[in-house]
CSV table of N, CA and C and ligand atoms in Angstrom, one decimal:
chain,number,residue,atom,x,y,z
A,1,MET,N,0.8,-1.2,0.0
A,1,MET,CA,0.0,0.0,0.0
A,1,MET,C,0.9,1.3,0.0
A,2,LYS,N,0.4,2.2,-0.7
A,2,LYS,CA,1.2,3.4,-0.8
A,2,LYS,C,0.3,4.6,-0.5
A,3,ILE,N,0.7,5.5,0.5
A,3,ILE,CA,-0.1,6.7,0.7
A,3,ILE,C,0.5,7.8,-0.1
A,4,LYS,N,-0.3,8.4,-0.9
A,4,LYS,CA,0.2,9.5,-1.8
A,4,LYS,C,0.1,10.8,-1.2
A,5,LYS,N,-1.0,11.0,-0.5
A,5,LYS,CA,-1.2,12.3,0.0
A,5,LYS,C,-2.1,12.1,1.2
A,6,ALA,N,-1.8,12.8,2.3
A,6,ALA,CA,-2.7,12.8,3.5
A,6,ALA,C,-2.8,14.2,4.0
A,7,LYS,N,-4.0,14.5,4.2
A,7,LYS,CA,-4.3,15.9,4.8
A,7,LYS,C,-5.2,15.7,6.0
A,8,ILE,N,-4.7,16.2,7.1
A,8,ILE,CA,-5.4,16.1,8.4
A,8,ILE,C,-5.6,17.5,8.9
A,9,THR,N,-7.0,17.8,9.1
A,9,THR,CA,-7.3,19.0,9.7
A,9,THR,C,-7.7,18.9,11.1
A,10,LEU,N,-7.1,19.5,12.1
A,10,LEU,CA,-7.6,19.3,13.4
A,10,LEU,C,-8.1,20.6,13.9
A,11,ILE,N,-9.2,20.5,14.6
A,11,ILE,CA,-9.8,21.7,15.1
A,11,ILE,C,-10.1,21.5,16.7
A,12,ARG,N,-9.6,22.4,17.5
A,12,ARG,CA,-9.7,22.2,19.0
A,12,ARG,C,-11.1,22.6,19.3
A,13,LYS,N,-11.7,21.7,20.2
A,13,LYS,CA,-13.1,22.0,20.7
A,13,LYS,C,-13.0,22.0,22.2
A,14,THR,N,-14.2,22.4,22.7
A,14,THR,CA,-14.1,22.4,24.2
A,14,THR,C,-13.8,21.1,24.9
A,15,LEU,N,-14.4,20.0,24.3
A,15,LEU,CA,-14.2,18.8,24.9
A,15,LEU,C,-13.2,17.8,24.2
A,16,GLY,N,-12.5,18.4,23.3
A,16,GLY,CA,-11.5,17.5,22.5
A,16,GLY,C,-11.2,18.2,21.2
A,17,ILE,N,-10.9,17.2,20.3
A,17,ILE,CA,-10.4,17.7,19.0
A,17,ILE,C,-11.2,17.1,17.8
A,18,SER,N,-11.6,17.8,16.9
A,18,SER,CA,-12.3,17.2,15.8
A,18,SER,C,-11.2,17.0,14.7
A,19,ALA,N,-11.3,15.9,14.0
A,19,ALA,CA,-10.2,15.7,13.0
A,19,ALA,C,-10.8,15.3,11.6
A,20,ASN,N,-10.3,15.9,10.6
A,20,ASN,CA,-10.8,15.4,9.3
A,20,ASN,C,-9.7,14.8,8.5
A,21,PHE,N,-9.8,13.6,8.1
A,21,PHE,CA,-8.7,13.0,7.4
A,21,PHE,C,-9.1,12.8,5.9
A,22,VAL,N,-8.2,13.3,5.1
A,22,VAL,CA,-8.4,13.1,3.6
A,22,VAL,C,-7.1,12.4,3.1
A,23,ILE,N,-7.3,11.2,2.6
A,23,ILE,CA,-6.1,10.4,2.3
A,23,ILE,C,-6.3,9.8,0.9
A,24,GLN,N,-5.3,10.1,0.1
A,24,GLN,CA,-5.1,9.4,-1.1
A,24,GLN,C,-4.1,8.3,-1.2
A,25,PHE,N,-4.5,7.2,-1.5
A,25,PHE,CA,-3.6,6.1,-1.4
A,25,PHE,C,-4.0,5.1,-2.5
A,26,SER,N,-3.0,4.2,-2.7
A,26,SER,CA,-3.2,3.1,-3.7
A,26,SER,C,-2.9,1.7,-3.0
A,27,VAL,N,-3.6,0.7,-3.3
A,27,VAL,CA,-3.5,-0.5,-2.6
A,27,VAL,C,-3.4,-1.6,-3.7
A,28,ASP,N,-2.6,-2.6,-3.6
A,28,ASP,CA,-2.6,-3.7,-4.5
A,28,ASP,C,-3.5,-4.8,-3.9
A,29,LEU,N,-4.5,-5.1,-4.8
A,29,LEU,CA,-5.5,-6.0,-4.3
A,29,LEU,C,-5.6,-7.3,-5.3
A,30,ILE,N,-6.3,-8.3,-4.9
A,30,ILE,CA,-6.5,-9.4,-5.7
A,30,ILE,C,-8.0,-9.5,-5.9
A,31,CYS,N,-8.3,-9.6,-7.3
A,31,CYS,CA,-9.8,-9.7,-7.6
A,31,CYS,C,-10.3,-11.0,-7.0
A,32,ALA,N,-11.5,-10.8,-6.4
A,32,ALA,CA,-12.2,-11.9,-5.8
A,32,ALA,C,-12.7,-12.9,-6.8
A,33,ARG,N,-12.9,-12.5,-8.0
A,33,ARG,CA,-13.4,-13.3,-9.0
A,33,ARG,C,-12.4,-14.0,-9.9
A,34,CYS,N,-11.4,-13.2,-10.4
A,34,CYS,CA,-10.5,-13.8,-11.4
A,34,CYS,C,-9.1,-14.0,-10.8
A,35,LEU,N,-8.9,-13.6,-9.5
A,35,LEU,CA,-7.7,-13.7,-8.8
A,35,LEU,C,-6.4,-13.0,-9.4
A,36,VAL,N,-6.7,-12.1,-10.3
A,36,VAL,CA,-5.7,-11.3,-10.9
A,36,VAL,C,-5.4,-10.1,-9.9
A,37,SER,N,-4.1,-9.7,-9.8
A,37,SER,CA,-3.8,-8.7,-8.9
A,37,SER,C,-3.9,-7.4,-9.7
A,38,PHE,N,-4.3,-6.3,-9.0
A,38,PHE,CA,-4.4,-5.0,-9.6
A,38,PHE,C,-4.3,-4.0,-8.6
A,39,THR,N,-3.9,-2.9,-9.0
A,39,THR,CA,-3.8,-1.6,-8.1
A,39,THR,C,-5.0,-0.7,-8.2
A,40,LYS,N,-5.6,-0.4,-7.0
A,40,LYS,CA,-6.7,0.4,-7.0
A,40,LYS,C,-6.3,1.7,-6.3
A,41,GLU,N,-6.8,2.8,-6.9
A,41,GLU,CA,-6.5,4.2,-6.2
A,41,GLU,C,-7.8,4.5,-5.4
A,42,PHE,N,-7.4,5.1,-4.3
A,42,PHE,CA,-8.5,5.6,-3.3
A,42,PHE,C,-8.3,7.1,-3.1
A,43,ASP,N,-9.4,7.7,-2.8
A,43,ASP,CA,-9.3,9.1,-2.3
A,43,ASP,C,-10.6,9.1,-1.3
A,44,GLU,N,-10.1,9.0,0.0
A,44,GLU,CA,-11.1,8.8,1.0
A,44,GLU,C,-11.0,9.9,2.1
A,45,SER,N,-12.2,10.2,2.7
A,45,SER,CA,-12.1,11.1,3.8
A,45,SER,C,-12.9,10.5,5.0
A,46,LEU,N,-12.5,10.9,6.2
A,46,LEU,CA,-13.1,10.4,7.3
A,46,LEU,C,-13.1,11.5,8.4
A,47,TYR,N,-14.2,11.6,9.1
A,47,TYR,CA,-14.3,12.5,10.2
A,47,TYR,C,-14.3,11.9,11.5
A,48,LEU,N,-13.5,12.3,12.4
A,48,LEU,CA,-13.4,11.7,13.7
A,48,LEU,C,-13.5,12.7,14.8
A,49,GLU,N,-14.0,12.4,15.9
A,49,GLU,CA,-13.9,13.3,17.1
A,49,GLU,C,-13.2,12.6,18.2
A,50,TYR,N,-12.1,13.3,18.5
A,50,TYR,CA,-11.3,12.8,19.7
A,50,TYR,C,-11.8,13.4,20.9
A,51,VAL,N,-12.4,12.7,21.8
A,51,VAL,CA,-13.0,13.2,23.0
A,51,VAL,C,-12.1,13.0,24.2
A,52,ALA,N,-11.8,14.0,24.9
A,52,ALA,CA,-11.0,13.9,26.2
A,52,ALA,C,-11.7,13.1,27.2
A,53,GLY,N,-11.0,12.1,27.8
A,53,GLY,CA,-11.7,11.3,28.8
A,53,GLY,C,-11.7,9.9,28.5
A,54,ARG,N,-12.2,9.1,29.3
A,54,ARG,CA,-12.3,7.6,29.1
A,54,ARG,C,-13.6,7.3,28.4
A,55,ASP,N,-13.6,6.4,27.6
A,55,ASP,CA,-14.8,5.8,27.0
A,55,ASP,C,-15.6,5.2,28.0
A,56,PRO,N,-16.9,5.8,28.3
A,56,PRO,CA,-17.7,5.2,29.3
A,56,PRO,C,-18.1,3.6,29.1
A,57,LEU,N,-17.9,3.2,27.9
A,57,LEU,CA,-18.3,1.8,27.6
A,57,LEU,C,-17.1,0.9,27.8
A,58,LEU,N,-15.9,1.5,27.9
A,58,LEU,CA,-14.7,0.7,28.0
A,58,LEU,C,-14.2,0.8,29.4
A,59,SER,N,-13.8,-0.4,29.9
A,59,SER,CA,-13.2,-0.4,31.3
A,59,SER,C,-11.7,-0.2,31.2
A,60,SER,N,-11.0,-0.7,30.2
A,60,SER,CA,-9.6,-0.5,30.0
A,60,SER,C,-9.3,0.8,29.4
A,61,GLU,N,-7.9,1.1,29.3
A,61,GLU,CA,-7.5,2.3,28.8
A,61,GLU,C,-7.3,2.2,27.3
A,62,ARG,N,-7.3,1.1,26.8
A,62,ARG,CA,-7.0,0.9,25.4
A,62,ARG,C,-8.2,1.5,24.6
A,63,VAL,N,-7.8,2.3,23.6
A,63,VAL,CA,-8.8,3.0,22.8
A,63,VAL,C,-8.9,2.2,21.4
A,64,GLU,N,-10.1,1.8,21.3
A,64,GLU,CA,-10.3,1.1,20.0
A,64,GLU,C,-11.6,1.5,19.4
A,65,LEU,N,-11.7,1.5,18.1
A,65,LEU,CA,-13.0,1.9,17.5
A,65,LEU,C,-13.9,0.6,17.4
A,66,LYS,N,-15.2,0.9,17.7
A,66,LYS,CA,-16.2,-0.2,17.5
A,66,LYS,C,-16.9,0.2,16.4
A,67,SER,N,-17.3,-0.9,15.6
A,67,SER,CA,-18.2,-0.6,14.5
A,67,SER,C,-19.5,0.0,14.9
A,68,GLY,N,-20.0,0.9,14.2
A,68,GLY,CA,-21.2,1.7,14.6
A,68,GLY,C,-20.9,2.8,15.4
A,69,ASP,N,-19.7,3.0,15.9
A,69,ASP,CA,-19.3,4.1,16.7
A,69,ASP,C,-17.9,4.7,16.3
A,70,ILE,N,-17.8,4.8,15.0
A,70,ILE,CA,-16.5,5.1,14.5
A,70,ILE,C,-16.1,6.6,14.5
A,71,ASP,N,-17.1,7.4,14.9
A,71,ASP,CA,-16.9,8.9,14.7
A,71,ASP,C,-16.3,9.4,16.0
A,72,LYS,N,-16.3,8.6,17.1
A,72,LYS,CA,-15.8,9.1,18.4
A,72,LYS,C,-14.6,8.3,18.9
A,73,VAL,N,-13.5,9.0,19.3
A,73,VAL,CA,-12.5,8.2,19.9
A,73,VAL,C,-12.1,9.0,21.1
A,74,TYR,N,-12.1,8.2,22.2
A,74,TYR,CA,-11.7,8.8,23.5
A,74,TYR,C,-10.3,8.7,23.7
A,75,TYR,N,-9.7,9.6,24.4
A,75,TYR,CA,-8.3,9.6,24.7
A,75,TYR,C,-8.0,10.2,26.1
A,76,THR,N,-7.0,9.8,26.6
A,76,THR,CA,-6.6,10.3,27.9
A,76,THR,C,-5.1,11.0,27.7
A,77,GLY,N,-4.8,11.8,28.6
A,77,GLY,CA,-3.5,12.4,28.5
A,77,GLY,C,-3.5,13.5,27.4
A,78,ASN,N,-2.3,13.9,26.9
A,78,ASN,CA,-2.2,15.0,26.0
A,78,ASN,C,-2.1,14.6,24.6
A,79,ASP,N,-2.0,13.3,24.3
A,79,ASP,CA,-1.7,12.9,22.9
A,79,ASP,C,-3.0,12.3,22.3
A,80,ILE,N,-3.3,12.6,21.0
A,80,ILE,CA,-4.2,11.8,20.3
A,80,ILE,C,-3.6,11.0,19.3
A,81,ASP,N,-4.1,9.9,19.0
A,81,ASP,CA,-3.6,9.0,18.0
A,81,ASP,C,-4.1,9.2,16.6
A,82,ILE,N,-3.3,10.0,15.9
A,82,ILE,CA,-3.7,10.4,14.5
A,82,ILE,C,-3.6,9.2,13.6
A,83,GLY,N,-2.6,8.2,14.0
A,83,GLY,CA,-2.5,7.0,13.2
A,83,GLY,C,-3.7,6.2,13.1
A,84,LEU,N,-4.5,6.2,14.2
A,84,LEU,CA,-5.7,5.5,14.3
A,84,LEU,C,-6.7,6.0,13.1
A,85,GLY,N,-6.8,7.3,13.1
A,85,GLY,CA,-7.7,7.9,12.0
A,85,GLY,C,-7.3,7.5,10.6
A,86,ILE,N,-5.8,7.5,10.4
A,86,ILE,CA,-5.4,7.2,9.1
A,86,ILE,C,-5.7,5.7,8.8
A,87,ARG,N,-5.4,4.9,9.8
A,87,ARG,CA,-5.7,3.4,9.6
A,87,ARG,C,-7.2,3.2,9.2
A,88,GLU,N,-8.0,3.8,10.0
A,88,GLU,CA,-9.4,3.6,9.9
A,88,GLU,C,-9.9,4.0,8.5
A,89,THR,N,-9.4,5.2,8.0
A,89,THR,CA,-9.8,5.7,6.7
A,89,THR,C,-9.5,4.7,5.7
A,90,ILE,N,-8.3,4.1,5.8
A,90,ILE,CA,-7.8,3.1,4.8
A,90,ILE,C,-8.6,1.8,4.9
A,91,VAL,N,-8.7,1.3,6.2
A,91,VAL,CA,-9.3,0.0,6.4
A,91,VAL,C,-10.8,0.0,5.9
A,92,LEU,N,-11.6,1.2,6.2
A,92,LEU,CA,-12.9,1.2,5.9
A,92,LEU,C,-13.1,1.3,4.3
A,93,ALA,N,-12.1,1.8,3.6
A,93,ALA,CA,-12.2,2.0,2.2
A,93,ALA,C,-12.1,0.7,1.4
A,94,ILE,N,-11.2,-0.2,1.9
A,94,ILE,CA,-10.8,-1.3,1.2
A,94,ILE,C,-12.0,-2.4,1.2
A,95,PRO,N,-12.5,-2.7,0.0
A,95,PRO,CA,-13.6,-3.7,0.0
A,95,PRO,C,-13.1,-5.1,0.5
A,96,SER,N,-14.1,-5.9,1.0
A,96,SER,CA,-13.6,-7.2,1.5
A,96,SER,C,-13.6,-8.2,0.3
A,97,ALA,N,-14.4,-7.9,-0.8
A,97,ALA,CA,-14.3,-8.7,-2.0
A,97,ALA,C,-14.0,-7.9,-3.2
A,98,PRO,N,-12.8,-7.4,-3.3
A,98,PRO,CA,-12.5,-6.4,-4.4
A,98,PRO,C,-12.6,-7.0,-5.8
A,99,LEU,N,-13.0,-6.2,-6.8
A,99,LEU,CA,-13.1,-6.7,-8.2
A,99,LEU,C,-12.2,-5.8,-9.0
A,100,CYS,N,-11.6,-6.6,-9.9
A,100,CYS,CA,-10.7,-5.7,-10.8
A,100,CYS,C,-11.5,-4.9,-11.7
A,101,ASN,N,-12.7,-5.2,-11.9
A,101,ASN,CA,-13.6,-4.5,-12.9
A,101,ASN,C,-15.0,-4.9,-12.4
A,102,LYS,N,-16.0,-4.0,-12.5
A,102,LYS,CA,-17.4,-4.4,-12.1
A,102,LYS,C,-17.9,-5.5,-13.0
A,103,GLU,N,-17.3,-5.5,-14.3
A,103,GLU,CA,-17.9,-6.5,-15.2
A,103,GLU,C,-17.1,-7.8,-15.2
A,104,CYS,N,-16.2,-7.9,-14.3
A,104,CYS,CA,-15.2,-9.1,-14.3
A,104,CYS,C,-16.0,-10.4,-14.4
A,105,ARG,N,-15.6,-11.2,-15.4
A,105,ARG,CA,-16.3,-12.5,-15.5
A,105,ARG,C,-15.7,-13.6,-14.8
A,106,GLY,N,-14.6,-13.4,-14.1
A,106,GLY,CA,-14.1,-14.4,-13.2
A,106,GLY,C,-13.4,-15.5,-13.9
A,107,LEU,N,-13.2,-16.6,-13.1
A,107,LEU,CA,-12.6,-17.8,-13.7
A,107,LEU,C,-13.6,-18.9,-14.0
A,108,CYS,N,-13.4,-19.5,-15.0
A,108,CYS,CA,-14.3,-20.7,-15.2
A,108,CYS,C,-14.2,-21.7,-14.1
A,109,LEU,N,-15.3,-22.1,-13.5
A,109,LEU,CA,-15.3,-23.0,-12.4
A,109,LEU,C,-14.8,-24.4,-12.8
A,110,VAL,N,-14.9,-24.7,-14.2
A,110,VAL,CA,-14.6,-26.0,-14.6
A,110,VAL,C,-13.1,-26.1,-15.0
A,111,CYS,N,-12.8,-25.2,-15.9
A,111,CYS,CA,-11.4,-25.3,-16.5
A,111,CYS,C,-10.4,-24.2,-15.9
A,112,GLY,N,-10.9,-23.3,-15.2
A,112,GLY,CA,-10.1,-22.4,-14.5
A,112,GLY,C,-9.5,-21.3,-15.4
A,113,LYS,N,-10.0,-21.1,-16.6
A,113,LYS,CA,-9.5,-20.1,-17.5
A,113,LYS,C,-10.1,-18.8,-17.0
A,114,ASN,N,-9.3,-17.7,-17.3
A,114,ASN,CA,-9.7,-16.4,-16.9
A,114,ASN,C,-10.7,-15.9,-18.0
A,115,LEU,N,-11.9,-15.8,-17.7
A,115,LEU,CA,-12.9,-15.5,-18.8
A,115,LEU,C,-12.9,-14.1,-19.3
A,116,ASN,N,-12.1,-13.2,-18.6
A,116,ASN,CA,-11.8,-11.9,-19.2
A,116,ASN,C,-11.0,-11.9,-20.4
A,117,LYS,N,-10.1,-13.0,-20.4
A,117,LYS,CA,-9.0,-13.0,-21.5
A,117,LYS,C,-9.3,-14.0,-22.5
A,118,GLU,N,-9.9,-15.2,-22.1
A,118,GLU,CA,-10.1,-16.2,-23.1
A,118,GLU,C,-11.5,-16.8,-22.9
A,119,LYS,N,-12.0,-17.5,-23.9
A,119,LYS,CA,-13.3,-18.1,-23.8
A,119,LYS,C,-13.0,-19.6,-23.6
A,120,CYS,N,-14.0,-20.3,-23.1
A,120,CYS,CA,-13.9,-21.8,-23.0
A,120,CYS,C,-15.2,-22.4,-23.4
A,121,ASP,N,-15.1,-23.6,-23.6
A,121,ASP,CA,-16.4,-24.3,-24.1
A,121,ASP,C,-17.1,-25.0,-23.1
A,122,CYS,N,-16.8,-24.8,-21.8
A,122,CYS,CA,-17.5,-25.4,-20.7
A,122,CYS,C,-19.0,-25.0,-20.6
A,123,LYS,N,-19.8,-26.0,-20.5
A,123,LYS,CA,-21.2,-25.6,-20.5
A,123,LYS,C,-21.8,-25.5,-19.1
A,124,ILE,N,-21.1,-24.6,-18.3
A,124,ILE,CA,-21.5,-24.6,-16.9
A,124,ILE,C,-22.8,-23.9,-16.7
A,125,SER,N,-23.3,-23.0,-17.5
A,125,SER,CA,-24.5,-22.4,-17.3
A,125,SER,C,-25.7,-23.3,-17.4
A,126,LYS,N,-25.4,-24.4,-18.2
A,126,LYS,CA,-26.6,-25.3,-18.4
A,126,LYS,C,-26.6,-26.4,-17.5
A,127,ILE,N,-25.4,-26.8,-17.1
A,127,ILE,CA,-25.4,-28.1,-16.2
A,127,ILE,C,-25.2,-27.7,-14.7
A,128,GLY,N,-25.0,-26.5,-14.4
A,128,GLY,CA,-24.8,-26.1,-13.0
A,128,GLY,C,-23.5,-26.5,-12.5
A,129,LEU,N,-23.4,-26.9,-11.3
A,129,LEU,CA,-22.0,-27.1,-10.8
A,129,LEU,C,-21.6,-28.6,-10.9
A,130,PHE,N,-22.4,-29.4,-11.5
A,130,PHE,CA,-22.0,-30.9,-11.7
A,130,PHE,C,-20.9,-31.0,-12.7
A,131,THR,N,-20.2,-32.1,-12.6
A,131,THR,CA,-19.1,-32.3,-13.5
A,131,THR,C,-19.6,-32.3,-15.0
A,132,PRO,N,-19.0,-31.5,-15.7
A,132,PRO,CA,-19.4,-31.4,-17.2
A,132,PRO,C,-19.1,-32.7,-18.0
A,133,ARG,N,-19.9,-32.9,-19.0
A,133,ARG,CA,-19.6,-34.0,-19.9
A,133,ARG,C,-18.7,-33.4,-21.0
A,134,LEU,N,-17.7,-34.2,-21.3
A,134,LEU,CA,-16.9,-33.6,-22.4
A,134,LEU,C,-17.6,-33.8,-23.7
A,135,LYS,N,-17.3,-32.9,-24.6
A,135,LYS,CA,-18.0,-32.8,-25.8
A,135,LYS,C,-18.0,-34.1,-26.6
A,136,ASN,N,-16.8,-34.7,-26.6
A,136,ASN,CA,-16.7,-35.9,-27.5
A,136,ASN,C,-16.9,-37.2,-26.6
A,137,ASP,N,-17.7,-37.0,-25.6
A,137,ASP,CA,-17.9,-38.1,-24.7
A,137,ASP,C,-18.8,-39.2,-25.4
B,1,ZN,ZN1,-11.4,-9.8,-11.9
B,2,ZN,ZN1,-14.1,-23.5,-18.9
């Protein structure tokens, strides 16, 4: 992964700091359908509020983001963890099943050919997932 540009705007508030992350980065991914690796460019932004004090829902001091509550981060002491915002921006942007192309045809389940690049004669659409009969059978 490469970060090309990161812009973080911090604004001090009464109870903490609001932070806006704008990050341009590229990631090498593997297509979930055809398994070809490709590089995807992202330009993402994330807004976080760093709130001074302890998270009332957490008993430990460890600060961690919970899903559904990603816009608030509690911190103690004088330091806020900017890295956390950068990591979250990136993690949230990367799809769990990336596709090289929305139209990706994937691999043939029978012969394994990359159907974006070549055609095959497997009749998978008619016979479903059962073993295909060879043409000259
Ligand atoms: Zn693909
Ligand atoms: Zn095939």
